[in-house]
C-alpha positions in Angstrom: -108.6 22.5 40.4 -105.2 20.8 40.7 -104.8 17.6 38.2 -102.3 14.9 38.9 -99.9 14.6 36.3 -99.3 11.0 35.4 -97.0 9.5 32.5 -98.3 6.6 30.9 -96.3 4.3 29.0 -97.9 1.5 26.4 -97.1 -1.3 24.0 -98.9 -4.0 22.5 -97.3 -7.4 20.7 -98.7 -9.9 18.9 -97.2 -13.4 17.7 -98.4 -13.6 14.0 -101.2 -10.9 13.0 -103.8 -12.6 14.1 -102.3 -14.7 16.7 -101.5 -14.6 20.4 -100.7 -11.2 21.7 -100.0 -9.1 24.6 -100.4 -5.7 25.9 -98.7 -3.8 28.8 -98.5 -0.4 30.4 -96.7 1.5 33.0 -98.2 4.2 35.1 -95.8 6.9 36.8 -96.9 9.5 39.2 -94.9 11.3 41.9 -92.2 8.6 41.9 -94.9 5.7 42.5 -95.1 3.4 39.6 -97.7 0.9 38.7 -97.4 -2.0 35.8 -100.4 -3.7 34.2 -100.3 -6.3 31.3 -102.6 -9.0 29.8 -103.2 -10.6 26.6 -105.4 -12.7 24.4 -105.2 -16.0 22.4 -106.2 -14.6 18.9 -105.8 -10.9 18.4 -104.1 -8.2 16.4 -101.3 -5.9 17.4 -103.4 -3.1 16.8 -106.4 -4.4 19.4 -103.2 -5.1 21.9 -102.0 -1.2 21.6 -105.5 0.1 22.1 -106.0 -2.4 25.1 -102.7 -1.4 26.7 -103.9 2.4 26.8 -107.4 1.4 27.9 -106.4 -0.6 30.7 -103.8 2.4 31.8 -106.6 4.5 31.9 -109.2 2.3 33.6 -106.6 2.5 36.4 -106.9 5.9 37.0 -109.1 7.0 40.1 -109.8 10.5 39.0 -109.2 13.3 36.4 -105.7 13.8 35.5 -103.2 15.5 33.2 -101.9 12.7 31.2 -98.5 12.3 29.0 -99.1 9.2 27.0 -95.9 7.6 25.4 -96.5 5.1 22.7 -95.0 3.5 19.9 -98.3 2.9 18.0 -99.0 5.7 15.1 -102.3 3.6 14.8 -103.4 4.8 18.5 -101.7 8.2 18.5 -103.1 9.6 14.8 -106.6 7.7 15.8 -106.9 10.3 18.4 -104.7 13.5 17.5 -105.9 13.6 13.9 -109.5 12.9 14.9 -109.9 9.7 13.2 -111.4 7.5 15.8 -114.0 10.7 16.5 -115.0 10.7 12.8 -115.3 7.2 12.5 -117.7 7.4 15.4 -119.7 10.0 14.1 -120.3 8.1 10.8 -121.2 4.9 12.5 -117.7 3.4 12.4 -117.4 3.7 8.7 -114.2 5.3 7.3 -113.7 8.0 4.5 -112.9 5.0 2.1 -116.4 3.5 2.9 -114.7 0.8 4.8 -115.8 -0.3 8.4 -113.5 1.1 11.0 -111.5 -2.1 12.8 -111.9 -2.2 16.6 -114.8 0.0 16.8 -115.8 -1.0 20.5 -112.2 -0.5 21.5 -111.9 3.0 20.1 -115.2 3.7 21.5 -114.0 3.0 25.0 -111.0 4.8 24.6 -112.6 7.8 23.2 -115.0 7.7 26.3 -111.9 7.0 28.7 -110.0 10.0 27.2 -112.6 12.4 27.5 -112.4 12.4 31.4 -108.8 13.6 31.3 -106.4 16.1 30.0 -103.9 14.7 27.5 -101.1 14.7 25.2 -99.4 11.9 23.5 -95.6 11.4 22.7 -94.4 9.1 19.9 -91.7 7.0 20.8 -89.6 4.8 18.2 -90.4 1.1 19.2 -87.3 -1.0 19.8 -85.1 2.1 20.0 -83.9 1.7 23.6 -86.5 3.9 25.3 -86.4 2.0 28.7 -90.2 2.1 29.6 -90.8 1.3 25.8 -88.6 -1.5 26.2 -90.0 -2.7 29.6 -93.5 -2.8 28.3 -92.7 -4.6 24.9 -91.2 -7.2 27.3 -94.1 -7.7 29.4 -96.4 -7.7 26.4 -94.3 -10.3 24.7 -94.3 -12.3 27.9 -98.1 -12.2 28.0 -98.3 -13.3 24.5 -96.4 -16.3 25.1 -99.0 -17.5 27.5 -101.5 -18.5 24.9 
C-alpha cells in the first residue's frame, strides 16, 4: 500500500513556565501546505510542544509516512527512546518513581502515532530553520492572545 509522505513541522511557546502559551504546526504534502495554531491561557512549554504535534496528527485523514521536524528534545526523546510508552505501562510513573507529567497528552500522542509510520528529525530552535522559525512565530502570536 502506498503511503502519502507528509512533512510535519512543530513548535510550542510559553511566556513564563507556566504562563500563556501557544503551539503551531505546518503540514506539507506534495506541494500543499496547511498551518494550524492555538494556545492556552495557563500552560507550559512542554504541553505546547506536545499539542503542536497532536494537532498536526489529528489533521491527517489516513495512514501516512511522516517526517516530523521538532526542536523539542522532550517530545522526540519521549517517543524515540520509549520513555512515554514505559511511563504508560507503569501507570504514568517514571523510573525515579515520580509521576510523569502530561500523561493525557502523551497517551493521546502515542495513540495517534500508532496509526502512522514516522521518523523524527531534531532541528535546533531559533537557528534559522525556515519552518521552525515560522512555527515559532505563530506559536508566540497565539500566546500573546492570552
